[in-house]
mmCIF file of C-alpha atoms in Angstrom:
data_model
loop_
_atom_site.group_PDB
_atom_site.id
_atom_site.type_symbol
_atom_site.label_atom_id
_atom_site.label_comp_id
_atom_site.label_asym_id
_atom_site.label_seq_id
_atom_site.Cartn_x
_atom_site.Cartn_y
_atom_site.Cartn_z
ATOM 1 C CA MET A 1 -14.393 -4.442 22.924
ATOM 2 C CA SER A 2 -11.299 -6.401 21.807
ATOM 3 C CA ARG A 3 -8.860 -4.690 19.462
ATOM 4 C CA LEU A 4 -9.322 -7.644 17.086
ATOM 5 C CA SER A 5 -13.061 -8.244 17.512
ATOM 6 C CA HIS A 6 -13.724 -7.211 13.902
ATOM 7 C CA LEU A 7 -11.884 -10.337 12.768
ATOM 8 C CA GLN A 8 -14.723 -12.484 14.089
ATOM 9 C CA LEU A 9 -16.594 -11.552 10.906
ATOM 10 C CA PRO A 10 -17.064 -14.556 8.587
ATOM 11 C CA PHE A 11 -14.658 -13.162 6.003
ATOM 12 C CA PHE A 12 -11.751 -14.596 8.034
ATOM 13 C CA ASP A 13 -10.618 -17.976 9.374
ATOM 14 C CA ASP A 14 -8.543 -18.971 12.387
ATOM 15 C CA GLY A 15 -5.301 -18.599 10.449
ATOM 16 C CA HIS A 16 -6.097 -14.966 9.696
ATOM 17 C CA ARG A 17 -6.981 -14.323 13.332
ATOM 18 C CA ALA A 18 -3.728 -15.897 14.502
ATOM 19 C CA LEU A 19 -1.759 -13.703 12.082
ATOM 20 C CA ALA A 20 -3.500 -10.577 13.383
ATOM 21 C CA ALA A 21 -2.841 -11.480 17.007
ATOM 22 C CA ALA A 22 0.820 -12.279 16.374
ATOM 23 C CA LEU A 23 1.426 -9.136 14.350
ATOM 24 C CA ASP A 24 -0.410 -6.931 16.853
ATOM 25 C CA ALA A 25 1.711 -8.299 19.709
ATOM 26 C CA TRP A 26 4.894 -7.853 17.653
ATOM 27 C CA GLY A 27 3.927 -4.289 16.784
ATOM 28 C CA ALA A 28 3.323 -3.456 20.431
ATOM 29 C CA ARG A 29 6.863 -4.647 21.227
ATOM 30 C CA GLU A 30 8.793 -3.435 18.214
ATOM 31 C CA LEU A 31 7.051 -0.365 16.748
ATOM 32 C CA GLN A 32 6.704 2.047 19.628
ATOM 33 C CA HIS A 33 9.775 4.152 18.840
ATOM 34 C CA VAL A 34 10.308 4.095 15.073
ATOM 35 C CA ASN A 35 12.586 6.956 13.968
ATOM 36 C CA HIS A 36 10.685 8.869 11.289
ATOM 37 C CA GLU A 37 13.473 11.410 10.829
ATOM 38 C CA GLU A 38 15.973 8.884 9.416
ATOM 39 C CA THR A 39 13.511 7.477 6.903
ATOM 40 C CA ASP A 40 15.864 5.423 4.725
ATOM 41 C CA ALA A 41 17.623 3.743 7.625
ATOM 42 C CA SER A 42 14.361 3.089 9.461
ATOM 43 C CA CYS A 43 12.721 1.619 6.367
ATOM 44 C CA ARG A 44 15.648 -0.746 5.783
ATOM 45 C CA GLN A 45 15.567 -1.753 9.429
ATOM 46 C CA LEU A 46 11.804 -2.357 9.339
ATOM 47 C CA VAL A 47 12.075 -4.547 6.233
ATOM 48 C CA ARG A 48 14.783 -6.637 7.901
ATOM 49 C CA ALA A 49 12.768 -6.912 11.120
ATOM 50 C CA LEU A 50 9.555 -7.876 9.327
ATOM 51 C CA GLY A 51 11.499 -10.459 7.331
ATOM 52 C CA GLN A 52 13.192 -11.934 10.374
ATOM 53 C CA ALA A 53 9.864 -12.141 12.188
ATOM 54 C CA GLY A 54 8.388 -14.065 9.245
ATOM 55 C CA PHE A 55 5.683 -11.575 8.295
ATOM 56 C CA LEU A 56 7.037 -10.774 4.823
ATOM 57 C CA ARG A 57 6.403 -14.403 3.903
ATOM 58 C CA TYR A 58 2.788 -13.360 3.320
ATOM 59 C CA CYS A 59 3.950 -11.232 0.366
ATOM 60 C CA VAL A 60 5.128 -14.168 -1.776
ATOM 61 C CA PRO A 61 3.849 -17.696 -2.569
ATOM 62 C CA LYS A 62 4.987 -20.775 -0.648
ATOM 63 C CA ALA A 63 7.067 -22.089 -3.541
ATOM 64 C CA HIS A 64 9.470 -19.187 -3.008
ATOM 65 C CA GLY A 65 9.556 -18.925 0.761
ATOM 66 C CA GLY A 66 6.017 -17.707 1.366
ATOM 67 C CA ALA A 67 3.698 -18.604 4.217
ATOM 68 C CA LEU A 68 0.791 -19.739 2.003
ATOM 69 C CA GLU A 69 0.406 -21.540 -1.316
ATOM 70 C CA ALA A 70 -0.590 -18.293 -3.029
ATOM 71 C CA VAL A 71 -0.634 -14.628 -2.040
ATOM 72 C CA ASP A 72 -3.768 -14.223 0.075
ATOM 73 C CA SER A 73 -5.543 -10.861 -0.069
ATOM 74 C CA ARG A 74 -7.108 -11.254 3.380
ATOM 75 C CA SER A 75 -3.685 -11.808 4.939
ATOM 76 C CA LEU A 76 -2.386 -8.671 3.220
ATOM 77 C CA VAL A 77 -5.406 -6.713 4.476
ATOM 78 C CA ILE A 78 -4.902 -7.950 8.049
ATOM 79 C CA ALA A 79 -1.175 -7.205 7.979
ATOM 80 C CA ARG A 80 -1.552 -3.681 6.659
ATOM 81 C CA GLU A 81 -4.459 -2.763 8.922
ATOM 82 C CA THR A 82 -2.569 -4.046 11.967
ATOM 83 C CA LEU A 83 0.742 -2.409 11.073
ATOM 84 C CA ALA A 84 -0.873 0.927 10.160
ATOM 85 C CA ARG A 85 -2.568 0.998 13.557
ATOM 86 C CA HIS A 86 0.904 0.849 15.112
ATOM 87 C CA ASP A 87 3.103 2.807 12.682
ATOM 88 C CA GLY A 88 2.706 4.214 9.175
ATOM 89 C CA LEU A 89 6.281 3.585 8.073
ATOM 90 C CA ALA A 90 6.051 -0.063 9.159
ATOM 91 C CA ASP A 91 2.926 -0.437 7.032
ATOM 92 C CA PHE A 92 4.763 1.176 4.106
ATOM 93 C CA ALA A 93 7.743 -1.170 4.484
ATOM 94 C CA PHE A 94 5.491 -4.235 4.412
ATOM 95 C CA ALA A 95 3.267 -3.017 1.586
ATOM 96 C CA MET A 96 6.072 -2.229 -0.812
ATOM 97 C CA GLN A 97 7.623 -5.681 -0.445
ATOM 98 C CA GLY A 98 4.367 -7.079 -1.755
ATOM 99 C CA LEU A 99 3.607 -4.480 -4.409
ATOM 100 C CA GLY A 100 7.227 -4.272 -5.571
ATOM 101 C CA SER A 101 7.465 -8.027 -6.117
ATOM 102 C CA GLY A 102 3.848 -8.686 -7.086
ATOM 103 C CA ALA A 103 4.424 -8.590 -10.841
ATOM 104 C CA ILE A 104 7.319 -11.037 -10.445
ATOM 105 C CA THR A 105 5.014 -13.404 -8.568
ATOM 106 C CA LEU A 106 2.413 -13.108 -11.339
ATOM 107 C CA ALA A 107 4.579 -13.222 -14.456
ATOM 108 C CA GLY A 108 8.261 -13.719 -13.658
ATOM 109 C CA SER A 109 10.216 -16.571 -15.159
ATOM 110 C CA PRO A 110 11.069 -19.429 -12.760
ATOM 111 C CA GLU A 111 14.640 -18.106 -12.671
ATOM 112 C CA LEU A 112 13.580 -14.553 -11.754
ATOM 113 C CA GLN A 113 11.136 -15.810 -9.146
ATOM 114 C CA ALA A 114 13.803 -18.026 -7.566
ATOM 115 C CA GLU A 115 16.306 -15.160 -7.526
ATOM 116 C CA VAL A 116 14.104 -12.385 -6.155
ATOM 117 C CA LEU A 117 11.135 -13.689 -4.180
ATOM 118 C CA PRO A 118 12.939 -15.601 -1.404
ATOM 119 C CA ARG A 119 15.110 -12.546 -0.713
ATOM 120 C CA VAL A 120 12.037 -10.299 -0.589
ATOM 121 C CA ALA A 121 10.329 -12.693 1.836
ATOM 122 C CA ALA A 122 13.400 -12.792 4.073
ATOM 123 C CA GLY A 123 13.748 -8.994 4.115
ATOM 124 C CA GLU A 124 17.175 -9.244 2.474
ATOM 125 C CA TRP A 125 16.157 -7.303 -0.649
ATOM 126 C CA ILE A 126 13.895 -4.261 -0.839
ATOM 127 C CA ALA A 127 11.468 -4.119 -3.779
ATOM 128 C CA ALA A 128 9.955 -1.223 -5.747
ATOM 129 C CA PHE A 129 7.170 -0.773 -8.322
ATOM 130 C CA ALA A 130 8.062 1.805 -10.990
ATOM 131 C CA LEU A 131 5.002 2.764 -13.034
ATOM 132 C CA SER A 132 4.304 6.518 -12.633
ATOM 133 C CA GLU A 133 6.010 9.190 -14.726
ATOM 134 C CA PRO A 134 6.058 13.012 -14.702
ATOM 135 C CA GLU A 135 3.272 13.073 -17.335
ATOM 136 C CA ALA A 136 1.769 9.626 -16.738
ATOM 137 C CA GLY A 137 0.214 9.047 -13.356
ATOM 138 C CA SER A 138 -3.443 8.056 -13.549
ATOM 139 C CA ASP A 139 -3.140 8.103 -17.357
ATOM 140 C CA VAL A 140 -0.753 5.163 -17.785
ATOM 141 C CA GLY A 141 -1.287 5.233 -21.537
ATOM 142 C CA ALA A 142 0.677 8.509 -21.674
ATOM 143 C CA MET A 143 3.836 6.678 -20.600
ATOM 144 C CA ALA A 144 6.950 8.002 -22.372
ATOM 145 C CA CYS A 145 9.739 5.861 -20.898
ATOM 146 C CA GLU A 146 10.678 3.445 -23.667
ATOM 147 C CA ALA A 147 12.478 0.142 -23.977
ATOM 148 C CA VAL A 148 13.883 -0.636 -27.428
ATOM 149 C CA ASN A 149 14.330 -4.286 -28.371
ATOM 150 C CA GLN A 150 17.920 -4.954 -29.434
ATOM 151 C CA GLY A 151 18.081 -8.707 -29.696
ATOM 152 C CA ASP A 152 18.996 -10.259 -26.364
ATOM 153 C CA HIS A 153 18.613 -6.895 -24.548
ATOM 154 C CA TYR A 154 16.231 -3.988 -24.244
ATOM 155 C CA VAL A 155 17.618 -0.451 -23.965
ATOM 156 C CA LEU A 156 15.666 1.782 -21.563
ATOM 157 C CA ASN A 157 15.499 5.570 -21.789
ATOM 158 C CA GLY A 158 13.240 7.880 -19.805
ATOM 159 C CA GLU A 159 12.127 8.684 -16.266
ATOM 160 C CA LYS A 160 9.858 7.440 -13.510
ATOM 161 C CA THR A 161 8.711 9.507 -10.539
ATOM 162 C CA TRP A 162 6.938 9.181 -7.180
ATOM 163 C CA ILE A 163 8.527 5.757 -6.881
ATOM 164 C CA SER A 164 8.194 4.318 -3.387
ATOM 165 C CA ASN A 165 11.467 2.832 -2.089
ATOM 166 C CA GLY A 166 13.257 4.738 -4.838
ATOM 167 C CA GLY A 167 16.864 5.117 -3.743
ATOM 168 C CA ILE A 168 16.869 2.242 -1.251
ATOM 169 C CA ALA A 169 15.439 -0.643 -3.296
ATOM 170 C CA ASP A 170 17.575 -3.541 -4.485
ATOM 171 C CA VAL A 171 15.198 -4.568 -7.266
ATOM 172 C CA TYR A 172 12.715 -2.535 -9.322
ATOM 173 C CA CYS A 173 9.753 -3.653 -11.433
ATOM 174 C CA VAL A 174 9.871 -1.111 -14.271
ATOM 175 C CA PHE A 175 7.186 -0.526 -16.905
ATOM 176 C CA ALA A 176 8.196 0.940 -20.259
ATOM 177 C CA ARG A 177 6.767 1.475 -23.724
ATOM 178 C CA THR A 178 7.902 -1.241 -26.158
ATOM 179 C CA GLY A 179 5.605 -0.223 -29.020
ATOM 180 C CA GLU A 180 3.747 -3.407 -29.940
ATOM 181 C CA ALA A 181 0.541 -1.335 -30.232
ATOM 182 C CA PRO A 182 -0.661 2.185 -29.391
ATOM 183 C CA GLY A 183 -1.477 3.283 -25.859
ATOM 184 C CA THR A 184 -1.579 0.788 -23.032
ATOM 185 C CA ARG A 185 -1.256 -2.201 -25.374
ATOM 186 C CA GLY A 186 2.370 -1.377 -26.128
ATOM 187 C CA ILE A 187 3.843 -1.470 -22.609
ATOM 188 C CA SER A 188 6.078 -4.178 -21.139
ATOM 189 C CA ALA A 189 7.465 -4.866 -17.664
ATOM 190 C CA PHE A 190 11.047 -5.577 -16.620
ATOM 191 C CA VAL A 191 13.036 -6.467 -13.529
ATOM 192 C CA LEU A 192 15.920 -4.053 -12.981
ATOM 193 C CA HIS A 193 18.571 -4.370 -10.296
ATOM 194 C CA ALA A 194 19.953 -1.366 -8.447
ATOM 195 C CA GLY A 195 23.397 -0.512 -9.752
ATOM 196 C CA THR A 196 22.625 -1.432 -13.367
ATOM 197 C CA PRO A 197 24.665 0.884 -15.658
ATOM 198 C CA GLY A 198 22.516 3.670 -17.075
ATOM 199 C CA PHE A 199 20.118 3.630 -14.123
ATOM 200 C CA GLU A 200 20.337 6.465 -11.597
ATOM 201 C CA ILE A 201 18.366 8.143 -8.838
ATOM 202 C CA ALA A 202 17.717 11.567 -10.343
ATOM 203 C CA GLU A 203 16.023 13.117 -7.292
ATOM 204 C CA ARG A 204 14.861 12.206 -3.813
ATOM 205 C CA ILE A 205 11.340 13.482 -3.084
ATOM 206 C CA GLU A 206 10.352 14.769 0.358
ATOM 207 C CA VAL A 207 6.679 14.456 1.305
ATOM 208 C CA MET A 208 4.506 15.415 4.295
ATOM 209 C CA ALA A 209 4.559 11.885 5.766
ATOM 210 C CA PRO A 210 8.202 10.797 5.438
ATOM 211 C CA HIS A 211 8.585 7.799 3.116
ATOM 212 C CA PRO A 212 11.453 6.903 0.751
ATOM 213 C CA LEU A 213 10.444 8.316 -2.652
ATOM 214 C CA ALA A 214 12.460 9.177 -5.738
ATOM 215 C CA ARG A 215 12.547 10.126 -9.388
ATOM 216 C CA LEU A 216 14.408 7.549 -11.479
ATOM 217 C CA ARG A 217 16.292 8.137 -14.712
ATOM 218 C CA PHE A 218 17.300 5.602 -17.380
ATOM 219 C CA THR A 219 19.945 6.524 -19.962
ATOM 220 C CA ASP A 220 20.781 3.778 -22.476
ATOM 221 C CA CYS A 221 20.174 1.294 -19.695
ATOM 222 C CA ARG A 222 20.550 -2.268 -20.985
ATOM 223 C CA VAL A 223 18.227 -4.905 -19.534
ATOM 224 C CA PRO A 224 18.521 -8.564 -20.557
ATOM 225 C CA LYS A 225 15.445 -9.879 -22.356
ATOM 226 C CA ALA A 226 15.353 -12.670 -19.750
ATOM 227 C CA GLN A 227 14.365 -9.980 -17.222
ATOM 228 C CA ARG A 228 11.158 -9.080 -19.028
ATOM 229 C CA LEU A 229 8.044 -10.066 -17.088
ATOM 230 C CA GLY A 230 5.533 -11.953 -19.219
ATOM 231 C CA ALA A 231 4.970 -11.313 -22.901
ATOM 232 C CA ALA A 232 5.949 -8.148 -24.723
ATOM 233 C CA GLY A 233 3.097 -5.626 -24.743
ATOM 234 C CA GLU A 234 1.370 -7.211 -21.739
ATOM 235 C CA GLY A 235 2.829 -4.848 -19.130
ATOM 236 C CA PHE A 236 -0.270 -2.713 -18.594
ATOM 237 C CA LYS A 237 -2.439 -5.754 -17.921
ATOM 238 C CA LEU A 238 0.215 -7.021 -15.526
ATOM 239 C CA ALA A 239 0.340 -3.687 -13.689
ATOM 240 C CA MET A 240 -3.453 -3.645 -13.317
ATOM 241 C CA ARG A 241 -3.513 -7.266 -12.081
ATOM 242 C CA THR A 242 -0.881 -6.372 -9.507
ATOM 243 C CA LEU A 243 -2.773 -3.288 -8.357
ATOM 244 C CA ASP A 244 -6.027 -5.249 -8.129
ATOM 245 C CA ILE A 245 -4.376 -7.537 -5.569
ATOM 246 C CA PHE A 246 -2.925 -4.732 -3.475
ATOM 247 C CA ARG A 247 -5.574 -1.991 -3.821
ATOM 248 C CA ALA A 248 -7.739 -3.546 -1.107
ATOM 249 C CA SER A 249 -4.695 -3.509 1.157
ATOM 250 C CA VAL A 250 -4.465 0.286 0.717
ATOM 251 C CA ALA A 251 -8.002 0.433 2.071
ATOM 252 C CA ALA A 252 -6.840 -1.720 4.985
ATOM 253 C CA ALA A 253 -4.008 0.690 5.785
ATOM 254 C CA ALA A 254 -6.566 3.505 5.899
ATOM 255 C CA LEU A 255 -8.634 1.365 8.272
ATOM 256 C CA GLY A 256 -5.640 0.914 10.544
ATOM 257 C CA PHE A 257 -5.024 4.651 10.666
ATOM 258 C CA ALA A 258 -8.717 5.314 11.347
ATOM 259 C CA ARG A 259 -8.906 2.725 14.132
ATOM 260 C CA ARG A 260 -5.855 4.288 15.803
ATOM 261 C CA ALA A 261 -7.471 7.727 15.510
ATOM 262 C CA LEU A 262 -10.650 6.470 17.166
ATOM 263 C CA ASP A 263 -8.571 4.884 19.947
ATOM 264 C CA GLU A 264 -6.808 8.190 20.545
ATOM 265 C CA ALA A 265 -10.065 10.166 20.435
ATOM 266 C CA LEU A 266 -11.776 7.867 22.935
ATOM 267 C CA ALA A 267 -8.842 7.985 25.343
ATOM 268 C CA HIS A 268 -8.575 11.764 25.128
ATOM 269 C CA ALA A 269 -12.325 12.373 25.424
ATOM 270 C CA SER A 270 -12.517 10.149 28.499
ATOM 271 C CA GLN A 271 -9.661 11.948 30.262
ATOM 272 C CA ARG A 272 -10.128 15.559 29.170
ATOM 273 C CA ARG A 273 -12.128 17.614 31.689
ATOM 274 C CA MET A 274 -14.241 20.567 30.521
ATOM 275 C CA PHE A 275 -16.898 22.557 32.400
ATOM 276 C CA GLY A 276 -16.943 20.075 35.265
ATOM 277 C CA GLN A 277 -17.274 16.881 33.236
ATOM 278 C CA ALA A 278 -15.346 14.679 30.840
ATOM 279 C CA LEU A 279 -15.344 15.676 27.164
ATOM 280 C CA ALA A 280 -16.866 12.248 26.464
ATOM 281 C CA ASP A 281 -19.934 13.144 28.542
ATOM 282 C CA PHE A 282 -21.068 15.797 26.073
ATOM 283 C CA GLN A 283 -23.712 14.593 23.622
ATOM 284 C CA LEU A 284 -21.958 16.356 20.754
ATOM 285 C CA THR A 285 -18.779 14.370 21.488
ATOM 286 C CA GLN A 286 -20.730 11.117 21.616
ATOM 287 C CA ALA A 287 -22.377 11.909 18.273
ATOM 288 C CA THR A 288 -18.943 12.590 16.746
ATOM 289 C CA LEU A 289 -17.565 9.320 18.083
ATOM 290 C CA GLY A 290 -20.619 7.524 16.713
ATOM 291 C CA ASP A 291 -20.001 8.963 13.259
ATOM 292 C CA MET A 292 -16.359 7.910 13.422
ATOM 293 C CA ALA A 293 -17.173 4.321 14.428
ATOM 294 C CA SER A 294 -19.823 4.035 11.707
ATOM 295 C CA ASP A 295 -17.424 5.313 9.028
ATOM 296 C CA ILE A 296 -14.856 2.729 10.112
ATOM 297 C CA ASP A 297 -17.293 -0.190 10.070
ATOM 298 C CA ALA A 298 -18.675 0.769 6.643
ATOM 299 C CA ALA A 299 -15.162 0.921 5.189
ATOM 300 C CA ALA A 300 -14.177 -2.332 6.878
ATOM 301 C CA LEU A 301 -17.046 -4.264 5.330
ATOM 302 C CA LEU A 302 -16.156 -3.076 1.820
ATOM 303 C CA THR A 303 -12.467 -3.806 2.372
ATOM 304 C CA TYR A 304 -12.982 -7.284 3.750
ATOM 305 C CA ARG A 305 -15.507 -8.109 1.022
ATOM 306 C CA ALA A 306 -13.026 -7.202 -1.716
ATOM 307 C CA ALA A 307 -10.287 -9.358 -0.190
ATOM 308 C CA TRP A 308 -12.647 -12.264 0.549
ATOM 309 C CA GLN A 309 -14.118 -12.190 -2.933
ATOM 310 C CA ARG A 310 -10.673 -12.403 -4.546
ATOM 311 C CA ASP A 311 -9.502 -15.213 -2.258
ATOM 312 C CA VAL A 312 -12.673 -17.309 -2.116
ATOM 313 C CA GLN A 313 -14.677 -16.573 -5.247
ATOM 314 C CA GLY A 314 -11.736 -15.778 -7.508
ATOM 315 C CA GLY A 315 -11.984 -13.831 -10.714
ATOM 316 C CA ARG A 316 -11.908 -10.107 -11.276
ATOM 317 C CA THR A 317 -12.466 -7.801 -8.300
ATOM 318 C CA THR A 318 -11.597 -4.465 -9.880
ATOM 319 C CA ARG A 319 -14.878 -2.776 -8.934
ATOM 320 C CA GLU A 320 -14.941 -4.146 -5.399
ATOM 321 C CA ALA A 321 -11.323 -3.160 -4.732
ATOM 322 C CA ALA A 322 -11.970 0.325 -6.135
ATOM 323 C CA MET A 323 -15.005 0.761 -3.855
ATOM 324 C CA ALA A 324 -12.979 -0.363 -0.847
ATOM 325 C CA LYS A 325 -10.067 1.922 -1.635
ATOM 326 C CA MET A 326 -12.270 4.945 -2.292
ATOM 327 C CA VAL A 327 -14.539 4.603 0.735
ATOM 328 C CA ALA A 328 -11.881 3.527 3.232
ATOM 329 C CA THR A 329 -9.470 6.349 2.426
ATOM 330 C CA GLU A 330 -12.155 9.041 2.313
ATOM 331 C CA ASN A 331 -13.787 7.790 5.522
ATOM 332 C CA ALA A 332 -10.436 7.561 7.282
ATOM 333 C CA GLN A 333 -9.696 11.175 6.358
ATOM 334 C CA ARG A 334 -12.957 12.216 8.050
ATOM 335 C CA VAL A 335 -12.334 10.044 11.106
ATOM 336 C CA ILE A 336 -8.824 11.397 11.615
ATOM 337 C CA ASP A 337 -9.945 14.989 11.065
ATOM 338 C CA ARG A 338 -12.607 14.558 13.742
ATOM 339 C CA ALA A 339 -10.091 12.978 16.111
ATOM 340 C CA LEU A 340 -7.780 15.933 15.643
ATOM 341 C CA GLN A 341 -10.648 18.360 16.233
ATOM 342 C CA LEU A 342 -11.559 16.615 19.492
ATOM 343 C CA HIS A 343 -7.955 17.045 20.653
ATOM 344 C CA GLY A 344 -8.116 20.799 20.082
ATOM 345 C CA GLY A 345 -4.707 22.492 20.091
ATOM 346 C CA ARG A 346 -2.996 19.281 21.140
ATOM 347 C CA GLY A 347 -4.096 17.708 17.882
ATOM 348 C CA VAL A 348 -1.872 19.910 15.753
ATOM 349 C CA GLN A 349 1.169 19.595 17.991
ATOM 350 C CA ARG A 350 4.060 18.144 16.053
ATOM 351 C CA GLY A 351 4.739 14.576 17.148
ATOM 352 C CA SER A 352 1.297 13.848 18.565
ATOM 353 C CA ALA A 353 -0.363 10.649 17.355
ATOM 354 C CA VAL A 354 -3.279 12.359 15.604
ATOM 355 C CA GLU A 355 -0.997 14.917 13.934
ATOM 356 C CA SER A 356 1.054 12.060 12.495
ATOM 357 C CA LEU A 357 -2.070 10.229 11.361
ATOM 358 C CA TYR A 358 -3.350 13.412 9.696
ATOM 359 C CA ARG A 359 -0.211 13.553 7.557
ATOM 360 C CA GLU A 360 -0.191 9.803 6.863
ATOM 361 C CA ILE A 361 -3.759 9.518 5.607
ATOM 362 C CA ARG A 362 -3.623 12.306 3.044
ATOM 363 C CA ALA A 363 -1.445 10.435 0.560
ATOM 364 C CA LEU A 364 -3.641 7.333 0.629
ATOM 365 C CA ARG A 365 -6.404 9.254 -1.124
ATOM 366 C CA ILE A 366 -4.022 9.703 -4.066
ATOM 367 C CA TYR A 367 -1.615 6.820 -4.517
ATOM 368 C CA GLU A 368 -2.539 3.562 -6.301
ATOM 369 C CA GLY A 369 -5.333 5.485 -7.960
ATOM 370 C CA ALA A 370 -6.784 8.744 -6.654
ATOM 371 C CA THR A 371 -10.356 8.828 -5.356
ATOM 372 C CA GLU A 372 -11.536 10.435 -8.597
ATOM 373 C CA VAL A 373 -10.027 7.563 -10.595
ATOM 374 C CA GLN A 374 -11.719 4.986 -8.346
ATOM 375 C CA ARG A 375 -15.070 6.676 -9.002
ATOM 376 C CA LEU A 376 -14.484 6.382 -12.741
ATOM 377 C CA ILE A 377 -13.462 2.718 -12.442
ATOM 378 C CA ILE A 378 -16.628 1.900 -10.502
ATOM 379 C CA GLY A 379 -18.912 3.831 -12.844
ATOM 380 C CA ARG A 380 -17.317 2.466 -16.007
ATOM 381 C CA ASP A 381 -17.646 -1.094 -14.703
ATOM 382 C CA LEU A 382 -21.302 -0.564 -13.811
ATOM 383 C CA VAL A 383 -22.048 0.754 -17.300
ATOM 384 C CA ALA A 384 -20.158 -2.131 -18.936
ATOM 385 C CA GLN A 385 -22.148 -4.685 -16.927
ATOM 386 C CA THR A 386 -25.522 -3.117 -17.776
ATOM 387 C CA PRO A 387 -27.307 -4.562 -20.856
ATOM 388 C CA ALA A 388 -27.846 -2.005 -23.620
#
């Protein structure tokens, strides 16, 4: 079976298939020896390389250096699935260019879009999305970071945490409470450049799968009103619109990790000899591999549907993206766990492929909305769509 045979499904066209083939070939050449110990340097290098190769052009619209007229969810899904199959940090580097600049694509002024988006597409600037806070993760309405309107500027005070690319980004999309209304209706979004007075990296955060993460602090940080994204008080809606675009791509990253785990399990089971036969000859092994393949295909169909529906049918895909994210990440966790189990002691050896995948997948069940939050989103939407 071809590595890209799943792209023959009718969700994709020849342009998507060409992107997958090109990116898979590039990954095979360029991503075999990524240094995961020097995370910051490697992430910067990966962003530059992805930009130079032209793949970051899929993160922005054509008017600002992009590959397509508008950001295409199926292209994002293909890119992340393909990159994750090769290397988790490469997937991270690509994903954050899209997520970090997504709100600028959706609601930035022409001047902000012209300043930021071409540099993001070229890999010259690194982008970040700063929404979470110490007491406001899934509950965005509990946000405490505030931006006070002072005429031609806003003054930001507060903190953000768990911010991907924190400490290495050139430009941050920051969400803060501006007080137009209670809860989520009083939040606005701003573009903030690294080096702005009053903005500092308060802490670098180390996690089990090395990625650049940080806690940010704002102390009387002045941001020009021209750097607000969209209308005042519309920041929460903008954040959710951005996440709706990229949530299906999180599912795709999980798919890439799961496909790599199945590859590794098949190769190991075929070569490993036990009791006079290959591990793959045992019926129990075959049943395990069958479960893994079925979990992957089920997740793939939900993921591709969510991306296709947004691109082709348009409109809101919150429920479909939540289903894809929930099922793909949970299924990938099971697939990778089974792959590690089939490897036995070799599976937990530091530096082995399945050990790395085991650490990579765990965070995907949490970020951009934990599994429990996705369940609530799906259930709430079902109830709302059911006549009383």
